[in-house]
Amino acid sequence: MQLDDLGEWRRTHLSCEVKAELAGEEVIVMGNVTDIRDLGGIKFFLLRDIGGTVQITAPKSSVSANVLEKIDSLTRESVVAVRGKITTAKQAPRGVEIVPLEIKILNLAKTPLPLDPMGRVKADLDTRLDARSLDLRRPKPAAIFKIRHHALQSAREFLLSRGFMEVNTPKIVASATESGAALFPISYFEREAFLSQSPQLYKEVLTGCFERVFEVGPIFRAEEHDTSRHLNEAISIDIEMAFATAEDVMCTLEDLIVRVFSEVKRRCAEELKILEHELEVPKKPFPRLTYDEALEELEKRGVKVPWGKDLPTPAERKLGEIIGGAYFVIDWPTEIKPFYIHPKKENPKLCEAFDLMFEGLELASGGTRIHREELLVKQLKQKGLNPRNFESHLKNMIAVPPHAGWGLGLDRLTMALTGADNIREVVLFPRDRRRLTP
Ligand code: AMO
């Protein structure tokens, strides 16, 4: 069939702007065809655009043969432009419909569709991710990404209001920063390079120039595990702040979390309703639990974690059940935190690191950093790392002020905001052990 071009046509109204008060007006709407019905004497379809849906009603007695022919050839999700008259109609959604004078078919969807775009027929996550462009037209996934957008926007607004400057650091790097996570090697001309695990070292150096910086960017982790909370490419909101300690940046993080939760609750009430998710804004101050206290609480409930080990996922979940909501775990053993974290003065076995947890899910981690070269070199050696591999970084740590910061996973934050139980639900095109497309 011959498809139409946009030509001179431009949209005059979004579906949500088509209102009963405008009855009699001629409009042009554009969007996707959802439901199509033929009741003999009358044909209907619903047109969906970014503003919602509007009913297009074609009584056989009053529309042209060409319009009827075009409606007959429509398939669900095809893209159309409709020029027509607004008419009031009691039986139509919102009491209003458009009677078409002319229809352009701009693209025709092939049938059968790999998914039901209305979301009435359930589909498994893999099928949905394979047809993600269709999946994202469904109400629930669409609601998740609107919430994610508003979360990121309000986080940005918050950081800007606190005097942070947004920066971009390289994602092609020469060495590791996060000892626990493996690197993805890439070939970089005649050398080997890696995808960045974190903007850590760059953001630290930048405190010496701009004092308060933040970055929203991808982090790459070559972790093999297949879990509902890890991806191989994630987005992190990183901050670094001069003349500050872990406690200072924990307060910044608390304020940011409260702001983001409140803003999402205010701006996304409709999306939260679609997701049937009751969002509770955490109260400040968030509880601060030392690593030792966390271990004690767990042991009381029969979960034993040997001192000096990271909390495994089941222990994190248990702790989430005990404490609930948002809380910090502070004063971690130095040996399990990265080399750049400052050991505690009074007890160097512990360090000034923290994790922000939300109901058993780690949302962020951070701490006070080492800003003096001698201690940094000592700490690298103690961790079994070769200071020579960090030469260019050490050279750039020129008279850097005392500083602290954190990295907050945007994907995990979105899980907390939407109630999603799998990180893949909140990432447009997730990258995991098995998935490299679409
Ligand atoms: P960390 O490695 O804890 O710390 O990462 C910070 C936050 O990023 C998110 N995150 C992930 N999300 C999904 N999949 C993953 N594989 C993944 N890895 C990390 C988590 C985590 O809390 N440089 C430090 C931060 C700092 O100290 O400033 C760092 O990268 O939400």
Tab-separated table of N, CA and C in Angstrom, residues 34-151:
chain	number	residue	atom	x	y	z
A	34	THR	N	-4.115	2.759	18.304
A	34	THR	CA	-4.165	1.660	19.289
A	34	THR	C	-5.358	0.781	18.933
A	35	ASP	N	-6.447	0.853	19.679
A	35	ASP	CA	-7.599	-0.015	19.376
A	35	ASP	C	-8.275	0.370	18.052
A	36	ILE	N	-8.646	-0.648	17.244
A	36	ILE	CA	-9.424	-0.345	16.028
A	36	ILE	C	-10.724	-1.153	16.115
A	37	ARG	N	-11.836	-0.525	15.836
A	37	ARG	CA	-13.124	-1.240	15.882
A	37	ARG	C	-14.000	-0.895	14.690
A	38	ASP	N	-14.729	-1.893	14.236
A	38	ASP	CA	-15.654	-1.671	13.130
A	38	ASP	C	-17.029	-2.163	13.586
A	39	LEU	N	-17.972	-1.230	13.767
A	39	LEU	CA	-19.306	-1.623	14.237
A	39	LEU	C	-20.324	-1.609	13.097
A	40	GLY	N	-19.857	-1.870	11.907
A	40	GLY	CA	-20.771	-1.875	10.761
A	40	GLY	C	-20.930	-0.472	10.203
A	41	GLY	N	-21.851	0.269	10.795
A	41	GLY	CA	-22.110	1.614	10.275
A	41	GLY	C	-21.077	2.645	10.699
A	42	ILE	N	-20.199	2.261	11.573
A	42	ILE	CA	-19.250	3.237	12.124
A	42	ILE	C	-17.915	2.556	12.439
A	43	LYS	N	-16.838	3.235	12.089
A	43	LYS	CA	-15.500	2.682	12.404
A	43	LYS	C	-14.830	3.618	13.406
A	44	PHE	N	-14.102	3.024	14.372
A	44	PHE	CA	-13.394	3.829	15.374
A	44	PHE	C	-11.945	3.409	15.430
A	45	PHE	N	-11.102	4.315	15.809
A	45	PHE	CA	-9.801	3.906	16.363
A	45	PHE	C	-9.344	4.929	17.388
A	46	LEU	N	-8.467	4.469	18.258
A	46	LEU	CA	-7.894	5.373	19.267
A	46	LEU	C	-6.531	5.800	18.764
A	47	LEU	N	-6.254	7.096	18.854
A	47	LEU	CA	-4.948	7.608	18.456
A	47	LEU	C	-4.203	7.996	19.728
A	48	ARG	N	-2.988	7.451	19.873
A	48	ARG	CA	-2.195	7.738	21.076
A	48	ARG	C	-1.013	8.631	20.697
A	49	ASP	N	-0.812	9.693	21.454
A	49	ASP	CA	0.392	10.505	21.276
A	49	ASP	C	0.980	10.744	22.662
A	50	ILE	N	1.950	11.630	22.763
A	50	ILE	CA	2.637	11.832	24.031
A	50	ILE	C	1.709	12.425	25.100
A	51	GLY	N	0.563	12.980	24.650
A	51	GLY	CA	-0.366	13.583	25.619
A	51	GLY	C	-1.468	12.641	26.099
A	52	GLY	N	-1.590	11.475	25.515
A	52	GLY	CA	-2.653	10.544	25.904
A	52	GLY	C	-3.311	9.939	24.678
A	53	THR	N	-4.655	9.801	24.728
A	53	THR	CA	-5.353	9.221	23.568
A	53	THR	C	-6.579	10.052	23.221
A	54	VAL	N	-6.990	9.943	21.962
A	54	VAL	CA	-8.252	10.562	21.538
A	54	VAL	C	-8.923	9.606	20.552
A	55	GLN	N	-10.251	9.583	20.609
A	55	GLN	CA	-10.991	8.676	19.718
A	55	GLN	C	-11.238	9.326	18.361
A	56	ILE	N	-10.982	8.553	17.316
A	56	ILE	CA	-11.289	9.001	15.953
A	56	ILE	C	-12.505	8.179	15.515
A	57	THR	N	-13.572	8.847	15.165
A	57	THR	CA	-14.827	8.161	14.850
A	57	THR	C	-15.238	8.476	13.411
A	58	ALA	N	-15.452	7.420	12.642
A	58	ALA	CA	-15.783	7.612	11.225
A	58	ALA	C	-17.131	6.972	10.892
A	59	PRO	N	-18.238	7.739	10.949
A	59	PRO	CA	-19.536	7.172	10.536
A	59	PRO	C	-19.517	6.972	9.018
A	60	LYS	N	-19.902	5.790	8.571
A	60	LYS	CA	-19.800	5.473	7.130
A	60	LYS	C	-20.612	6.448	6.282
A	61	SER	N	-21.704	6.933	6.887
A	61	SER	CA	-22.590	7.815	6.114
A	61	SER	C	-22.000	9.194	5.874
A	62	SER	N	-21.046	9.625	6.738
A	62	SER	CA	-20.611	11.020	6.594
A	62	SER	C	-19.123	11.228	6.292
A	63	VAL	N	-18.314	10.148	6.226
A	63	VAL	CA	-16.907	10.374	5.860
A	63	VAL	C	-16.638	9.844	4.460
A	64	SER	N	-15.548	10.290	3.860
A	64	SER	CA	-15.278	9.915	2.477
A	64	SER	C	-14.864	8.448	2.346
A	65	ALA	N	-15.030	7.912	1.165
A	65	ALA	CA	-14.652	6.510	0.908
A	65	ALA	C	-13.159	6.325	1.135
A	66	ASN	N	-12.377	7.367	0.802
A	66	ASN	CA	-10.925	7.280	0.970
A	66	ASN	C	-10.557	7.134	2.450
A	67	VAL	N	-11.232	7.878	3.315
A	67	VAL	CA	-10.980	7.784	4.761
A	67	VAL	C	-11.310	6.368	5.246
A	68	LEU	N	-12.458	5.832	4.803
A	68	LEU	CA	-12.858	4.485	5.250
A	68	LEU	C	-11.863	3.433	4.770
A	69	GLU	N	-11.406	3.600	3.575
A	69	GLU	CA	-10.438	2.666	2.997
A	69	GLU	C	-9.136	2.683	3.822
A	70	LYS	N	-8.720	3.889	4.182
A	70	LYS	CA	-7.486	4.013	4.970
A	70	LYS	C	-7.648	3.359	6.341
A	71	ILE	N	-8.797	3.582	6.966
A	71	ILE	CA	-9.021	2.970	8.290
A	71	ILE	C	-8.978	1.450	8.160
A	72	ASP	N	-9.548	0.933	7.092
A	72	ASP	CA	-9.559	-0.525	6.873
A	72	ASP	C	-8.149	-1.092	6.762
A	73	SER	N	-7.226	-0.293	6.262
A	73	SER	CA	-5.877	-0.845	6.073
A	73	SER	C	-4.979	-0.645	7.304
A	74	LEU	N	-5.499	0.013	8.344
A	74	LEU	CA	-4.656	0.278	9.526
A	74	LEU	C	-4.371	-0.975	10.331
A	75	THR	N	-3.189	-1.027	10.880
A	75	THR	CA	-2.851	-2.069	11.851
A	75	THR	C	-2.510	-1.345	13.146
A	76	ARG	N	-2.600	-2.078	14.266
A	76	ARG	CA	-2.285	-1.444	15.554
A	76	ARG	C	-0.837	-0.958	15.562
A	77	GLU	N	-0.620	0.221	16.140
A	77	GLU	CA	0.679	0.891	16.279
A	77	GLU	C	1.135	1.632	15.020
A	78	SER	N	0.359	1.522	13.923
A	78	SER	CA	0.718	2.305	12.735
A	78	SER	C	0.676	3.787	13.084
A	79	VAL	N	1.463	4.573	12.341
A	79	VAL	CA	1.551	6.006	12.628
A	79	VAL	C	0.675	6.767	11.635
A	80	VAL	N	-0.230	7.570	12.184
A	80	VAL	CA	-1.142	8.308	11.313
A	80	VAL	C	-1.195	9.785	11.674
A	81	ALA	N	-1.650	10.579	10.687
A	81	ALA	CA	-2.005	11.970	10.929
A	81	ALA	C	-3.465	12.087	10.520
A	82	VAL	N	-4.238	12.729	11.358
A	82	VAL	CA	-5.668	12.852	11.080
A	82	VAL	C	-6.047	14.328	11.072
A	83	ARG	N	-6.655	14.771	9.962
A	83	ARG	CA	-7.249	16.103	9.925
A	83	ARG	C	-8.735	15.873	10.076
A	84	GLY	N	-9.325	16.535	11.075
A	84	GLY	CA	-10.746	16.279	11.298
A	84	GLY	C	-11.391	17.322	12.170
A	85	LYS	N	-12.686	17.111	12.431
A	85	LYS	CA	-13.471	18.064	13.223
A	85	LYS	C	-13.734	17.504	14.608
A	86	ILE	N	-13.561	18.365	15.602
A	86	ILE	CA	-13.852	17.960	16.980
A	86	ILE	C	-15.373	17.923	17.160
A	87	THR	N	-15.847	16.832	17.766
A	87	THR	CA	-17.288	16.648	17.980
A	87	THR	C	-17.504	16.164	19.405
A	88	THR	N	-18.520	16.633	20.052
A	88	THR	CA	-18.814	16.096	21.390
A	88	THR	C	-19.529	14.759	21.214
A	89	ALA	N	-19.272	13.832	22.114
A	89	ALA	CA	-19.900	12.508	22.032
A	89	ALA	C	-19.901	11.907	23.426
A	90	LYS	N	-21.099	11.681	23.962
A	90	LYS	CA	-21.225	11.184	25.353
A	90	LYS	C	-20.488	9.866	25.549
A	91	GLN	N	-20.591	9.007	24.524
A	91	GLN	CA	-20.047	7.644	24.700
A	91	GLN	C	-18.530	7.572	24.489
A	92	ALA	N	-17.919	8.667	24.003
A	92	ALA	CA	-16.470	8.641	23.752
A	92	ALA	C	-15.697	8.955	25.042
A	93	PRO	N	-14.445	8.446	25.156
A	93	PRO	CA	-13.656	8.794	26.345
A	93	PRO	C	-13.519	10.321	26.421
A	94	ARG	N	-13.682	10.900	27.560
A	94	ARG	CA	-13.622	12.344	27.829
A	94	ARG	C	-14.734	13.128	27.103
A	95	GLY	N	-15.705	12.395	26.545
A	95	GLY	CA	-16.862	13.064	25.937
A	95	GLY	C	-16.565	13.796	24.641
A	96	VAL	N	-15.469	13.426	23.994
A	96	VAL	CA	-15.083	14.150	22.789
A	96	VAL	C	-14.423	13.199	21.794
A	97	GLU	N	-14.603	13.478	20.506
A	97	GLU	CA	-13.967	12.640	19.486
A	97	GLU	C	-13.654	13.502	18.262
A	98	ILE	N	-12.943	12.917	17.315
A	98	ILE	CA	-12.641	13.640	16.078
A	98	ILE	C	-13.261	12.862	14.921
A	99	VAL	N	-14.001	13.557	14.087
A	99	VAL	CA	-14.531	12.927	12.867
A	99	VAL	C	-13.565	13.288	11.740
A	100	PRO	N	-12.932	12.273	11.131
A	100	PRO	CA	-11.853	12.560	10.174
A	100	PRO	C	-12.336	13.076	8.821
A	101	LEU	N	-11.634	14.107	8.330
A	101	LEU	CA	-11.888	14.604	6.973
A	101	LEU	C	-10.865	13.981	6.028
A	102	GLU	N	-9.682	13.745	6.569
A	102	GLU	CA	-8.587	13.199	5.762
A	102	GLU	C	-7.623	12.449	6.695
A	103	ILE	N	-7.069	11.340	6.212
A	103	ILE	CA	-6.099	10.587	7.029
A	103	ILE	C	-4.849	10.361	6.207
A	104	LYS	N	-3.694	10.549	6.851
A	104	LYS	CA	-2.431	10.169	6.205
A	104	LYS	C	-1.853	8.997	6.984
A	105	ILE	N	-1.476	7.956	6.277
A	105	ILE	CA	-0.794	6.836	6.939
A	105	ILE	C	0.703	7.073	6.752
A	106	LEU	N	1.389	7.392	7.826
A	106	LEU	CA	2.806	7.773	7.749
A	106	LEU	C	3.729	6.567	7.889
A	107	ASN	N	3.237	5.556	8.580
A	107	ASN	CA	3.985	4.295	8.671
A	107	ASN	C	3.020	3.200	9.092
A	108	LEU	N	3.247	2.012	8.542
A	108	LEU	CA	2.336	0.903	8.813
A	108	LEU	C	3.086	-0.145	9.645
A	109	ALA	N	2.522	-0.526	10.784
A	109	ALA	CA	3.180	-1.533	11.628
A	109	ALA	C	2.911	-2.923	11.064
A	110	LYS	N	3.992	-3.738	11.039
A	110	LYS	CA	3.822	-5.117	10.541
A	110	LYS	C	3.136	-5.940	11.624
A	111	THR	N	2.257	-6.844	11.220
A	111	THR	CA	1.601	-7.709	12.201
A	111	THR	C	2.116	-9.133	12.043
A	112	PRO	N	2.069	-9.979	13.071
A	112	PRO	CA	1.617	-9.627	14.422
A	112	PRO	C	2.712	-8.851	15.173
A	113	LEU	N	2.301	-8.012	16.118
A	113	LEU	CA	3.263	-7.281	16.938
A	113	LEU	C	3.886	-8.250	17.945
A	114	PRO	N	5.167	-8.063	18.291
A	114	PRO	CA	5.799	-8.985	19.242
A	114	PRO	C	5.262	-8.858	20.671
A	115	LEU	N	4.517	-7.785	20.942
A	115	LEU	CA	3.987	-7.539	22.290
A	115	LEU	C	2.638	-6.874	22.161
A	116	ASP	N	1.828	-6.980	23.195
A	116	ASP	CA	0.589	-6.211	23.223
A	116	ASP	C	0.919	-4.828	23.784
A	117	PRO	N	0.876	-3.800	22.935
A	117	PRO	CA	1.283	-2.480	23.395
A	117	PRO	C	0.353	-1.873	24.439
A	118	MET	N	-0.834	-2.435	24.594
A	118	MET	CA	-1.752	-1.921	25.610
A	118	MET	C	-1.379	-2.468	26.992
A	119	GLY	N	-0.537	-3.498	27.009
A	119	GLY	CA	-0.119	-4.064	28.281
A	119	GLY	C	-1.134	-5.002	28.896
A	120	ARG	N	-2.176	-5.370	28.129
A	120	ARG	CA	-3.213	-6.255	28.691
A	120	ARG	C	-2.714	-7.697	28.721
A	121	VAL	N	-1.936	-8.071	27.682
A	121	VAL	CA	-1.397	-9.431	27.643
A	121	VAL	C	-0.008	-9.390	28.275
A	122	LYS	N	0.189	-10.210	29.309
A	122	LYS	CA	1.481	-10.196	29.998
A	122	LYS	C	2.565	-10.797	29.105
A	123	ALA	N	3.802	-10.252	29.253
A	123	ALA	CA	4.919	-10.819	28.488
A	123	ALA	C	6.113	-10.905	29.429
A	124	ASP	N	7.019	-11.884	29.193
A	124	ASP	CA	8.159	-11.976	30.104
A	124	ASP	C	9.176	-10.880	29.779
A	125	LEU	N	10.073	-10.644	30.734
A	125	LEU	CA	10.984	-9.503	30.640
A	125	LEU	C	11.868	-9.578	29.389
A	126	ASP	N	12.346	-10.769	29.055
A	126	ASP	CA	13.228	-10.895	27.880
A	126	ASP	C	12.503	-10.519	26.595
A	127	THR	N	11.266	-10.993	26.453
A	127	THR	CA	10.476	-10.642	25.258
A	127	THR	C	10.281	-9.137	25.213
A	128	ARG	N	10.009	-8.559	26.363
A	128	ARG	CA	9.776	-7.108	26.426
A	128	ARG	C	11.039	-6.337	26.065
A	129	LEU	N	12.185	-6.799	26.596
A	129	LEU	CA	13.435	-6.081	26.319
A	129	LEU	C	13.834	-6.228	24.852
A	130	ASP	N	13.503	-7.377	24.240
A	130	ASP	CA	13.818	-7.577	22.822
A	130	ASP	C	13.007	-6.613	21.942
A	131	ALA	N	11.802	-6.296	22.405
A	131	ALA	CA	10.946	-5.363	21.646
A	131	ALA	C	10.757	-4.101	22.499
A	132	ARG	N	11.866	-3.570	22.990
A	132	ARG	CA	11.789	-2.498	23.972
A	132	ARG	C	11.057	-1.266	23.443
A	133	SER	N	11.220	-0.971	22.153
A	133	SER	CA	10.592	0.253	21.633
A	133	SER	C	9.068	0.155	21.724
A	134	LEU	N	8.572	-1.052	21.654
A	134	LEU	CA	7.131	-1.257	21.797
A	134	LEU	C	6.759	-1.295	23.279
A	135	ASP	N	7.617	-1.964	24.039
A	135	ASP	CA	7.384	-2.093	25.482
A	135	ASP	C	7.270	-0.723	26.150
A	136	LEU	N	8.098	0.222	25.692
A	136	LEU	CA	8.134	1.552	26.311
A	136	LEU	C	6.888	2.378	26.005
A	137	ARG	N	6.029	1.844	25.120
A	137	ARG	CA	4.760	2.526	24.841
A	137	ARG	C	3.684	2.066	25.813
A	138	ARG	N	4.011	0.994	26.587
A	138	ARG	CA	3.034	0.486	27.547
A	138	ARG	C	3.024	1.389	28.786
A	139	PRO	N	1.875	1.486	29.448
A	139	PRO	CA	1.762	2.457	30.546
A	139	PRO	C	2.797	2.274	31.670
A	140	LYS	N	3.045	1.019	32.105
A	140	LYS	CA	3.935	0.853	33.256
A	140	LYS	C	5.383	1.203	32.935
A	141	PRO	N	5.979	0.624	31.880
A	141	PRO	CA	7.359	1.027	31.560
A	141	PRO	C	7.463	2.534	31.297
A	142	ALA	N	6.468	3.098	30.606
A	142	ALA	CA	6.514	4.543	30.335
A	142	ALA	C	6.539	5.314	31.656
A	143	ALA	N	5.747	4.869	32.623
A	143	ALA	CA	5.691	5.558	33.925
A	143	ALA	C	7.052	5.491	34.619
A	144	ILE	N	7.716	4.337	34.533
A	144	ILE	CA	9.033	4.179	35.171
A	144	ILE	C	10.019	5.205	34.612
A	145	PHE	N	10.033	5.377	33.295
A	145	PHE	CA	11.044	6.269	32.703
A	145	PHE	C	10.697	7.751	32.893
A	146	LYS	N	9.427	8.036	33.086
A	146	LYS	CA	9.080	9.429	33.442
A	146	LYS	C	9.582	9.715	34.849
A	147	ILE	N	9.432	8.746	35.735
A	147	ILE	CA	9.907	8.932	37.107
A	147	ILE	C	11.427	9.063	37.109
A	148	ARG	N	12.093	8.223	36.329
A	148	ARG	CA	13.556	8.284	36.261
A	148	ARG	C	13.992	9.677	35.776
A	149	HIS	N	13.321	10.168	34.762
A	149	HIS	CA	13.639	11.493	34.228
A	149	HIS	C	13.488	12.574	35.307
A	150	HIS	N	12.380	12.526	36.025
A	150	HIS	CA	12.160	13.560	37.045
A	150	HIS	C	13.123	13.397	38.218
A	151	ALA	N	13.490	12.161	38.526
A	151	ALA	CA	14.457	11.930	39.605
A	151	ALA	C	15.791	12.570	39.232
